Structure formats: C-alpha cells, structure tokens
Amino acid sequence: MSALPDPVWPVVVLAIIKAGDAVMCIKPVPFIAQCFEDVNWPRRYWWIMPPLKFAAAAGLTLGIWVPYLGAATCVALVLYFMVAIAMHIAARDFGRNLFLNATAMLLICVAVGVYSFMA
C-alpha cells in the first residue's frame, strides 16, 4: 500500500464527486431525499450527511499530501457504501438508488483505492 496516491487524478475526481454530493445533501435534492426515505433513514439524522460528505472530500484532498489519509478515507468510503447497500437491501429498495447510486459509488471507491494506493 502506498502512503500517498499515485496517480493523484482519481482521488481528485472522487473528492469532487463527494463535494458535489455534499452540496446536494445540504437541502436534499428530490432524488436524494427520496433515497433517504426509501431506506427509512430518519429525517432527524439527515443533517449529518453534508458534514460527513464534506469531510470525505477534505480527507481525499488532504490525503494527496498527508500520508495514509487519502487511503484511510477511501477505506471509510468503501465501508460507508457497504452500509448504504445493506440499508437498501434491508428496506427492499432494489431500484435505481441501490444499483446506480450506491453500488456504482462502491465500485468507484474501490477502484480509486486500488488504482491510486495499491497499484
């Protein structure tokens, strides 16, 4: 495992995706609000998503220079999306949110981790 990403560009792209996702969660856009509702995520916890996603974007960005931070953030994102997929399965939400959003993001996070930190 590499302490710093090489190449850096996949980490930068993932950080931009997570920052955009965080912005869309500040006042959840309709498809994100529907996703939260479909997995029975209590509305009283919706506020935690933007800071969590901004923290992921920051961890990825700072991880370009801070050894192991980017790799640790990638691992945390993989775990996050594994939990998200489990929540979709538990809620029997087998539509677009599971397959396009959560599963695709899990695969992207794994790919970034492998390509930038393990290859």
mmCIF file of N, CA and C in Angstrom:
data_model
loop_
_atom_site.group_PDB
_atom_site.id
_atom_site.type_symbol
_atom_site.label_atom_id
_atom_site.label_comp_id
_atom_site.label_asym_id
_atom_site.label_seq_id
_atom_site.Cartn_x
_atom_site.Cartn_y
_atom_site.Cartn_z
ATOM 1 N N MET A 1 0.853 -1.185 0.000
ATOM 2 C CA MET A 1 0.000 0.000 0.000
ATOM 3 C C MET A 1 0.891 1.238 0.000
ATOM 4 N N SER A 2 0.503 2.182 -0.821
ATOM 5 C CA SER A 2 1.243 3.432 -0.932
ATOM 6 C C SER A 2 0.698 4.459 0.066
ATOM 7 N N ALA A 3 1.589 5.226 0.667
ATOM 8 C CA ALA A 3 1.182 6.239 1.646
ATOM 9 C C ALA A 3 0.505 7.433 0.994
ATOM 10 N N LEU A 4 0.917 7.740 -0.236
ATOM 11 C CA LEU A 4 0.338 8.857 -0.989
ATOM 12 C C LEU A 4 -0.183 8.329 -2.320
ATOM 13 N N PRO A 5 -1.232 8.927 -2.857
ATOM 14 C CA PRO A 5 -1.810 8.405 -4.098
ATOM 15 C C PRO A 5 -0.906 8.626 -5.308
ATOM 16 N N ASP A 6 -0.864 7.604 -6.155
ATOM 17 C CA ASP A 6 -0.148 7.708 -7.421
ATOM 18 C C ASP A 6 -0.827 6.755 -8.398
ATOM 19 N N PRO A 7 -1.568 7.252 -9.323
ATOM 20 C CA PRO A 7 -1.769 8.637 -9.715
ATOM 21 C C PRO A 7 -2.738 9.370 -8.780
ATOM 22 N N VAL A 8 -2.678 10.678 -8.841
ATOM 23 C CA VAL A 8 -3.492 11.534 -7.979
ATOM 24 C C VAL A 8 -4.870 11.799 -8.574
ATOM 25 N N TRP A 9 -4.976 11.847 -9.893
ATOM 26 C CA TRP A 9 -6.218 12.304 -10.525
ATOM 27 C C TRP A 9 -7.463 11.522 -10.108
ATOM 28 N N PRO A 10 -7.430 10.183 -9.904
ATOM 29 C CA PRO A 10 -8.669 9.522 -9.469
ATOM 30 C C PRO A 10 -9.141 10.010 -8.095
ATOM 31 N N VAL A 11 -8.194 10.318 -7.225
ATOM 32 C CA VAL A 11 -8.535 10.816 -5.889
ATOM 33 C C VAL A 11 -9.169 12.196 -6.004
ATOM 34 N N VAL A 12 -8.636 13.026 -6.876
ATOM 35 C CA VAL A 12 -9.196 14.366 -7.096
ATOM 36 C C VAL A 12 -10.615 14.260 -7.648
ATOM 37 N N VAL A 13 -10.824 13.378 -8.613
ATOM 38 C CA VAL A 13 -12.167 13.200 -9.188
ATOM 39 C C VAL A 13 -13.143 12.729 -8.117
ATOM 40 N N LEU A 14 -12.744 11.757 -7.302
ATOM 41 C CA LEU A 14 -13.622 11.267 -6.233
ATOM 42 C C LEU A 14 -13.904 12.368 -5.213
ATOM 43 N N ALA A 15 -12.918 13.182 -4.890
ATOM 44 C CA ALA A 15 -13.133 14.299 -3.957
ATOM 45 C C ALA A 15 -14.150 15.288 -4.521
ATOM 46 N N ILE A 16 -14.072 15.565 -5.811
ATOM 47 C CA ILE A 16 -15.038 16.470 -6.448
ATOM 48 C C ILE A 16 -16.438 15.866 -6.417
ATOM 49 N N ILE A 17 -16.536 14.568 -6.683
ATOM 50 C CA ILE A 17 -17.840 13.886 -6.625
ATOM 51 C C ILE A 17 -18.419 13.989 -5.218
ATOM 52 N N LYS A 18 -17.597 13.728 -4.200
ATOM 53 C CA LYS A 18 -18.092 13.768 -2.818
ATOM 54 C C LYS A 18 -18.465 15.184 -2.404
ATOM 55 N N ALA A 19 -17.720 16.188 -2.852
ATOM 56 C CA ALA A 19 -18.075 17.578 -2.535
ATOM 57 C C ALA A 19 -19.405 17.941 -3.187
ATOM 58 N N GLY A 20 -19.596 17.530 -4.427
ATOM 59 C CA GLY A 20 -20.875 17.774 -5.102
ATOM 60 C C GLY A 20 -22.019 17.065 -4.411
ATOM 61 N N ASP A 21 -21.771 15.837 -3.981
ATOM 62 C CA ASP A 21 -22.775 15.070 -3.243
ATOM 63 C C ASP A 21 -23.128 15.783 -1.940
ATOM 64 N N ALA A 22 -22.125 16.318 -1.262
ATOM 65 C CA ALA A 22 -22.364 17.048 -0.007
ATOM 66 C C ALA A 22 -23.233 18.276 -0.244
ATOM 67 N N VAL A 23 -22.936 19.013 -1.303
ATOM 68 C CA VAL A 23 -23.735 20.203 -1.627
ATOM 69 C C VAL A 23 -25.186 19.805 -1.884
ATOM 70 N N MET A 24 -25.383 18.686 -2.599
ATOM 71 C CA MET A 24 -26.754 18.245 -2.900
ATOM 72 C C MET A 24 -27.495 17.752 -1.663
ATOM 73 N N CYS A 25 -26.762 17.453 -0.590
ATOM 74 C CA CYS A 25 -27.390 16.977 0.648
ATOM 75 C C CYS A 25 -27.694 18.095 1.640
ATOM 76 N N ILE A 26 -27.195 19.310 1.402
ATOM 77 C CA ILE A 26 -27.443 20.404 2.348
ATOM 78 C C ILE A 26 -28.942 20.606 2.519
ATOM 79 N N LYS A 27 -29.629 20.784 1.440
ATOM 80 C CA LYS A 27 -31.093 20.719 1.400
ATOM 81 C C LYS A 27 -31.349 19.657 0.353
ATOM 82 N N PRO A 28 -31.540 18.410 0.806
ATOM 83 C CA PRO A 28 -31.513 17.296 -0.135
ATOM 84 C C PRO A 28 -32.365 17.529 -1.389
ATOM 85 N N VAL A 29 -31.692 17.366 -2.541
ATOM 86 C CA VAL A 29 -32.419 17.430 -3.807
ATOM 87 C C VAL A 29 -33.405 16.266 -3.815
ATOM 88 N N PRO A 30 -34.459 16.347 -4.621
ATOM 89 C CA PRO A 30 -35.526 15.342 -4.548
ATOM 90 C C PRO A 30 -35.068 13.886 -4.609
ATOM 91 N N PHE A 31 -34.148 13.540 -5.510
ATOM 92 C CA PHE A 31 -33.781 12.124 -5.601
ATOM 93 C C PHE A 31 -33.003 11.655 -4.372
ATOM 94 N N ILE A 32 -32.259 12.541 -3.728
ATOM 95 C CA ILE A 32 -31.549 12.165 -2.502
ATOM 96 C C ILE A 32 -32.531 12.051 -1.341
ATOM 97 N N ALA A 33 -33.456 12.988 -1.230
ATOM 98 C CA ALA A 33 -34.487 12.905 -0.185
ATOM 99 C C ALA A 33 -35.287 11.617 -0.340
ATOM 100 N N GLN A 34 -35.630 11.271 -1.581
ATOM 101 C CA GLN A 34 -36.386 10.038 -1.830
ATOM 102 C C GLN A 34 -35.563 8.817 -1.431
ATOM 103 N N CYS A 35 -34.275 8.857 -1.706
ATOM 104 C CA CYS A 35 -33.385 7.759 -1.325
ATOM 105 C C CYS A 35 -33.364 7.592 0.193
ATOM 106 N N PHE A 36 -33.199 8.699 0.914
ATOM 107 C CA PHE A 36 -33.207 8.641 2.380
ATOM 108 C C PHE A 36 -34.522 8.058 2.895
ATOM 109 N N GLU A 37 -35.620 8.487 2.299
ATOM 110 C CA GLU A 37 -36.931 7.985 2.718
ATOM 111 C C GLU A 37 -37.090 6.507 2.378
ATOM 112 N N ASP A 38 -36.620 6.104 1.206
ATOM 113 C CA ASP A 38 -36.772 4.711 0.775
ATOM 114 C C ASP A 38 -36.035 3.728 1.675
ATOM 115 N N VAL A 39 -34.935 4.164 2.286
ATOM 116 C CA VAL A 39 -34.200 3.270 3.193
ATOM 117 C C VAL A 39 -34.575 3.513 4.653
ATOM 118 N N ASN A 40 -35.603 4.337 4.862
ATOM 119 C CA ASN A 40 -36.102 4.632 6.209
ATOM 120 C C ASN A 40 -35.056 5.324 7.088
ATOM 121 N N TRP A 41 -34.230 6.176 6.466
ATOM 122 C CA TRP A 41 -33.246 6.964 7.211
ATOM 123 C C TRP A 41 -34.009 8.080 7.914
ATOM 124 N N PRO A 42 -34.007 8.102 9.245
ATOM 125 C CA PRO A 42 -34.798 9.101 9.971
ATOM 126 C C PRO A 42 -34.413 10.536 9.596
ATOM 127 N N ARG A 43 -35.403 11.346 9.343
ATOM 128 C CA ARG A 43 -35.189 12.736 8.927
ATOM 129 C C ARG A 43 -34.343 13.504 9.948
ATOM 130 N N ARG A 44 -34.444 13.143 11.216
ATOM 131 C CA ARG A 44 -33.680 13.868 12.239
ATOM 132 C C ARG A 44 -32.172 13.667 12.079
ATOM 133 N N TYR A 45 -31.743 12.685 11.286
ATOM 134 C CA TYR A 45 -30.318 12.449 11.047
ATOM 135 C C TYR A 45 -29.837 12.948 9.686
ATOM 136 N N TRP A 46 -30.722 13.489 8.884
ATOM 137 C CA TRP A 46 -30.319 13.947 7.555
ATOM 138 C C TRP A 46 -29.244 15.023 7.625
ATOM 139 N N TRP A 47 -29.243 15.821 8.683
ATOM 140 C CA TRP A 47 -28.298 16.932 8.805
ATOM 141 C C TRP A 47 -26.846 16.461 8.829
ATOM 142 N N ILE A 48 -26.600 15.209 9.240
ATOM 143 C CA ILE A 48 -25.228 14.724 9.380
ATOM 144 C C ILE A 48 -24.579 14.405 8.031
ATOM 145 N N MET A 49 -25.382 14.220 7.002
ATOM 146 C CA MET A 49 -24.825 13.791 5.718
ATOM 147 C C MET A 49 -23.912 14.831 5.057
ATOM 148 N N PRO A 50 -24.301 16.111 4.971
ATOM 149 C CA PRO A 50 -23.370 17.067 4.340
ATOM 150 C C PRO A 50 -22.009 17.161 5.044
ATOM 151 N N PRO A 51 -21.955 17.298 6.386
ATOM 152 C CA PRO A 51 -20.630 17.349 7.018
ATOM 153 C C PRO A 51 -19.818 16.070 6.796
ATOM 154 N N LEU A 52 -20.493 14.928 6.816
ATOM 155 C CA LEU A 52 -19.815 13.653 6.593
ATOM 156 C C LEU A 52 -19.218 13.600 5.189
ATOM 157 N N LYS A 53 -19.994 14.047 4.213
ATOM 158 C CA LYS A 53 -19.531 14.003 2.824
ATOM 159 C C LYS A 53 -18.476 15.073 2.545
ATOM 160 N N PHE A 54 -18.620 16.257 3.160
ATOM 161 C CA PHE A 54 -17.562 17.267 3.041
ATOM 162 C C PHE A 54 -16.272 16.768 3.698
ATOM 163 N N ALA A 55 -16.391 16.060 4.813
ATOM 164 C CA ALA A 55 -15.209 15.503 5.476
ATOM 165 C C ALA A 55 -14.520 14.481 4.577
ATOM 166 N N ALA A 56 -15.306 13.676 3.873
ATOM 167 C CA ALA A 56 -14.718 12.715 2.936
ATOM 168 C C ALA A 56 -13.973 13.443 1.821
ATOM 169 N N ALA A 57 -14.590 14.486 1.276
ATOM 170 C CA ALA A 57 -13.928 15.267 0.220
ATOM 171 C C ALA A 57 -12.638 15.896 0.745
ATOM 172 N N ALA A 58 -12.684 16.421 1.961
ATOM 173 C CA ALA A 58 -11.492 17.032 2.560
ATOM 174 C C ALA A 58 -10.418 15.985 2.830
ATOM 175 N N GLY A 59 -10.819 14.829 3.342
ATOM 176 C CA GLY A 59 -9.855 13.761 3.611
ATOM 177 C C GLY A 59 -9.160 13.285 2.347
ATOM 178 N N LEU A 60 -9.928 13.158 1.269
ATOM 179 C CA LEU A 60 -9.324 12.760 -0.004
ATOM 180 C C LEU A 60 -8.362 13.831 -0.506
ATOM 181 N N THR A 61 -8.792 15.086 -0.421
ATOM 182 C CA THR A 61 -7.955 16.188 -0.910
ATOM 183 C C THR A 61 -6.674 16.323 -0.087
ATOM 184 N N LEU A 62 -6.810 16.360 1.229
ATOM 185 C CA LEU A 62 -5.622 16.466 2.088
ATOM 186 C C LEU A 62 -4.743 15.227 1.978
ATOM 187 N N GLY A 63 -5.371 14.096 1.670
ATOM 188 C CA GLY A 63 -4.630 12.848 1.523
ATOM 189 C C GLY A 63 -3.681 12.833 0.345
ATOM 190 N N ILE A 64 -3.772 13.837 -0.510
ATOM 191 C CA ILE A 64 -2.799 13.961 -1.601
ATOM 192 C C ILE A 64 -1.423 14.292 -1.021
ATOM 193 N N TRP A 65 -1.400 14.983 0.117
ATOM 194 C CA TRP A 65 -0.150 15.407 0.753
ATOM 195 C C TRP A 65 0.110 14.762 2.109
ATOM 196 N N VAL A 66 -0.946 14.356 2.818
ATOM 197 C CA VAL A 66 -0.795 13.772 4.156
ATOM 198 C C VAL A 66 -0.783 12.250 4.019
ATOM 199 N N PRO A 67 0.343 11.617 4.358
ATOM 200 C CA PRO A 67 0.443 10.170 4.179
ATOM 201 C C PRO A 67 -0.703 9.402 4.846
ATOM 202 N N TYR A 68 -1.226 8.448 4.112
ATOM 203 C CA TYR A 68 -2.258 7.494 4.529
ATOM 204 C C TYR A 68 -3.649 8.089 4.718
ATOM 205 N N LEU A 69 -3.802 9.405 4.757
ATOM 206 C CA LEU A 69 -5.130 9.990 4.962
ATOM 207 C C LEU A 69 -6.056 9.686 3.787
ATOM 208 N N GLY A 70 -5.572 9.818 2.581
ATOM 209 C CA GLY A 70 -6.397 9.520 1.410
ATOM 210 C C GLY A 70 -6.793 8.055 1.366
ATOM 211 N N ALA A 71 -5.849 7.168 1.673
ATOM 212 C CA ALA A 71 -6.142 5.733 1.690
ATOM 213 C C ALA A 71 -7.171 5.410 2.773
ATOM 214 N N ALA A 72 -6.999 5.995 3.949
ATOM 215 C CA ALA A 72 -7.957 5.766 5.041
ATOM 216 C C ALA A 72 -9.339 6.291 4.667
ATOM 217 N N THR A 73 -9.384 7.424 3.983
ATOM 218 C CA THR A 73 -10.666 7.980 3.551
ATOM 219 C C THR A 73 -11.317 7.079 2.513
ATOM 220 N N CYS A 74 -10.525 6.523 1.600
ATOM 221 C CA CYS A 74 -11.073 5.575 0.615
ATOM 222 C C CYS A 74 -11.674 4.358 1.317
ATOM 223 N N VAL A 75 -10.959 3.834 2.299
ATOM 224 C CA VAL A 75 -11.469 2.685 3.057
ATOM 225 C C VAL A 75 -12.772 3.060 3.760
ATOM 226 N N ALA A 76 -12.813 4.241 4.370
ATOM 227 C CA ALA A 76 -14.030 4.694 5.053
ATOM 228 C C ALA A 76 -15.189 4.822 4.066
ATOM 229 N N LEU A 77 -14.920 5.313 2.860
ATOM 230 C CA LEU A 77 -15.983 5.434 1.855
ATOM 231 C C LEU A 77 -16.472 4.069 1.396
ATOM 232 N N VAL A 78 -15.570 3.111 1.260
ATOM 233 C CA VAL A 78 -15.984 1.749 0.906
ATOM 234 C C VAL A 78 -16.912 1.205 1.988
ATOM 235 N N LEU A 79 -16.540 1.375 3.245
ATOM 236 C CA LEU A 79 -17.393 0.915 4.350
ATOM 237 C C LEU A 79 -18.733 1.645 4.349
ATOM 238 N N TYR A 80 -18.712 2.953 4.113
ATOM 239 C CA TYR A 80 -19.943 3.752 4.047
ATOM 240 C C TYR A 80 -20.890 3.185 2.991
ATOM 241 N N PHE A 81 -20.370 2.910 1.802
ATOM 242 C CA PHE A 81 -21.246 2.420 0.737
ATOM 243 C C PHE A 81 -21.667 0.973 0.959
ATOM 244 N N MET A 82 -20.871 0.190 1.667
ATOM 245 C CA MET A 82 -21.315 -1.158 2.034
ATOM 246 C C MET A 82 -22.509 -1.074 2.989
ATOM 247 N N VAL A 83 -22.446 -0.151 3.934
ATOM 248 C CA VAL A 83 -23.577 0.062 4.851
ATOM 249 C C VAL A 83 -24.785 0.583 4.076
ATOM 250 N N ALA A 84 -24.560 1.506 3.145
ATOM 251 C CA ALA A 84 -25.660 2.043 2.337
ATOM 252 C C ALA A 84 -26.341 0.925 1.553
ATOM 253 N N ILE A 85 -25.558 0.036 0.953
ATOM 254 C CA ILE A 85 -26.131 -1.082 0.199
ATOM 255 C C ILE A 85 -26.916 -1.991 1.131
ATOM 256 N N ALA A 86 -26.375 -2.263 2.309
ATOM 257 C CA ALA A 86 -27.095 -3.092 3.285
ATOM 258 C C ALA A 86 -28.420 -2.447 3.676
ATOM 259 N N MET A 87 -28.429 -1.120 3.823
ATOM 260 C CA MET A 87 -29.678 -0.421 4.166
ATOM 261 C C MET A 87 -30.695 -0.533 3.031
ATOM 262 N N HIS A 88 -30.234 -0.428 1.790
ATOM 263 C CA HIS A 88 -31.145 -0.583 0.651
ATOM 264 C C HIS A 88 -31.718 -1.997 0.615
ATOM 265 N N ILE A 89 -30.883 -2.991 0.844
ATOM 266 C CA ILE A 89 -31.351 -4.378 0.831
ATOM 267 C C ILE A 89 -32.330 -4.612 1.969
ATOM 268 N N ALA A 90 -32.005 -4.130 3.165
ATOM 269 C CA ALA A 90 -32.900 -4.305 4.315
ATOM 270 C C ALA A 90 -34.252 -3.648 4.078
ATOM 271 N N ALA A 91 -34.252 -2.521 3.366
ATOM 272 C CA ALA A 91 -35.505 -1.808 3.083
ATOM 273 C C ALA A 91 -36.191 -2.337 1.823
ATOM 274 N N ARG A 92 -35.591 -3.337 1.196
ATOM 275 C CA ARG A 92 -36.114 -3.907 -0.055
ATOM 276 C C ARG A 92 -36.226 -2.845 -1.153
ATOM 277 N N ASP A 93 -35.247 -1.961 -1.162
ATOM 278 C CA ASP A 93 -35.170 -0.911 -2.180
ATOM 279 C C ASP A 93 -34.167 -1.376 -3.235
ATOM 280 N N PHE A 94 -34.669 -2.077 -4.237
ATOM 281 C CA PHE A 94 -33.800 -2.687 -5.239
ATOM 282 C C PHE A 94 -33.777 -1.921 -6.553
ATOM 283 N N GLY A 95 -34.123 -0.670 -6.519
ATOM 284 C CA GLY A 95 -34.198 0.119 -7.744
ATOM 285 C C GLY A 95 -32.924 0.885 -8.041
ATOM 286 N N ARG A 96 -33.111 2.023 -8.683
ATOM 287 C CA ARG A 96 -32.024 2.887 -9.149
ATOM 288 C C ARG A 96 -31.078 3.284 -8.023
ATOM 289 N N ASN A 97 -31.625 3.599 -6.848
ATOM 290 C CA ASN A 97 -30.778 4.058 -5.743
ATOM 291 C C ASN A 97 -29.754 3.006 -5.338
ATOM 292 N N LEU A 98 -30.156 1.745 -5.353
ATOM 293 C CA LEU A 98 -29.225 0.682 -4.981
ATOM 294 C C LEU A 98 -28.211 0.440 -6.084
ATOM 295 N N PHE A 99 -28.701 0.189 -7.284
ATOM 296 C CA PHE A 99 -27.798 -0.273 -8.333
ATOM 297 C C PHE A 99 -27.009 0.842 -9.000
ATOM 298 N N LEU A 100 -27.623 1.965 -9.252
ATOM 299 C CA LEU A 100 -26.909 3.040 -9.937
ATOM 300 C C LEU A 100 -26.102 3.886 -8.960
ATOM 301 N N ASN A 101 -26.701 4.240 -7.847
ATOM 302 C CA ASN A 101 -26.033 5.161 -6.923
ATOM 303 C C ASN A 101 -25.089 4.440 -5.963
ATOM 304 N N ALA A 102 -25.624 3.637 -5.062
ATOM 305 C CA ALA A 102 -24.796 3.039 -4.005
ATOM 306 C C ALA A 102 -23.784 2.042 -4.560
ATOM 307 N N THR A 103 -24.226 1.141 -5.430
ATOM 308 C CA THR A 103 -23.312 0.126 -5.958
ATOM 309 C C THR A 103 -22.253 0.750 -6.854
ATOM 310 N N ALA A 104 -22.667 1.683 -7.706
ATOM 311 C CA ALA A 104 -21.691 2.347 -8.579
ATOM 312 C C ALA A 104 -20.664 3.117 -7.756
ATOM 313 N N MET A 105 -21.107 3.813 -6.722
ATOM 314 C CA MET A 105 -20.162 4.563 -5.890
ATOM 315 C C MET A 105 -19.236 3.622 -5.120
ATOM 316 N N LEU A 106 -19.756 2.480 -4.679
ATOM 317 C CA LEU A 106 -18.891 1.497 -4.022
ATOM 318 C C LEU A 106 -17.792 1.054 -4.985
ATOM 319 N N LEU A 107 -18.170 0.728 -6.204
ATOM 320 C CA LEU A 107 -17.189 0.280 -7.193
ATOM 321 C C LEU A 107 -16.173 1.379 -7.512
ATOM 322 N N ILE A 108 -16.640 2.617 -7.619
ATOM 323 C CA ILE A 108 -15.726 3.738 -7.879
ATOM 324 C C ILE A 108 -14.736 3.901 -6.726
ATOM 325 N N CYS A 109 -15.227 3.834 -5.495
ATOM 326 C CA CYS A 109 -14.343 3.996 -4.327
ATOM 327 C C CYS A 109 -13.315 2.869 -4.248
ATOM 328 N N VAL A 110 -13.747 1.642 -4.519
ATOM 329 C CA VAL A 110 -12.810 0.514 -4.534
ATOM 330 C C VAL A 110 -11.770 0.720 -5.632
ATOM 331 N N ALA A 111 -12.239 1.109 -6.823
ATOM 332 C CA ALA A 111 -11.320 1.314 -7.947
ATOM 333 C C ALA A 111 -10.297 2.401 -7.642
ATOM 334 N N VAL A 112 -10.743 3.505 -7.059
ATOM 335 C CA VAL A 112 -9.812 4.588 -6.708
ATOM 336 C C VAL A 112 -8.802 4.092 -5.674
ATOM 337 N N GLY A 113 -9.282 3.383 -4.673
ATOM 338 C CA GLY A 113 -8.374 2.863 -3.650
ATOM 339 C C GLY A 113 -7.328 1.921 -4.220
ATOM 340 N N VAL A 114 -7.760 1.009 -5.071
ATOM 341 C CA VAL A 114 -6.828 0.045 -5.663
ATOM 342 C C VAL A 114 -5.877 0.736 -6.636
ATOM 343 N N TYR A 115 -6.423 1.545 -7.529
ATOM 344 C CA TYR A 115 -5.620 2.167 -8.585
ATOM 345 C C TYR A 115 -4.640 3.203 -8.039
ATOM 346 N N SER A 116 -5.066 3.992 -7.069
ATOM 347 C CA SER A 116 -4.212 5.081 -6.582
ATOM 348 C C SER A 116 -3.336 4.701 -5.391
ATOM 349 N N PHE A 117 -3.745 3.692 -4.621
ATOM 350 C CA PHE A 117 -2.989 3.383 -3.409
ATOM 351 C C PHE A 117 -2.373 1.987 -3.386
ATOM 352 N N MET A 118 -2.788 1.109 -4.295
ATOM 353 C CA MET A 118 -2.276 -0.260 -4.247
ATOM 354 C C MET A 118 -1.573 -0.691 -5.527
ATOM 355 N N ALA A 119 -1.795 0.026 -6.598
ATOM 356 C CA ALA A 119 -1.219 -0.407 -7.886
ATOM 357 C C ALA A 119 0.235 -0.017 -8.007
#
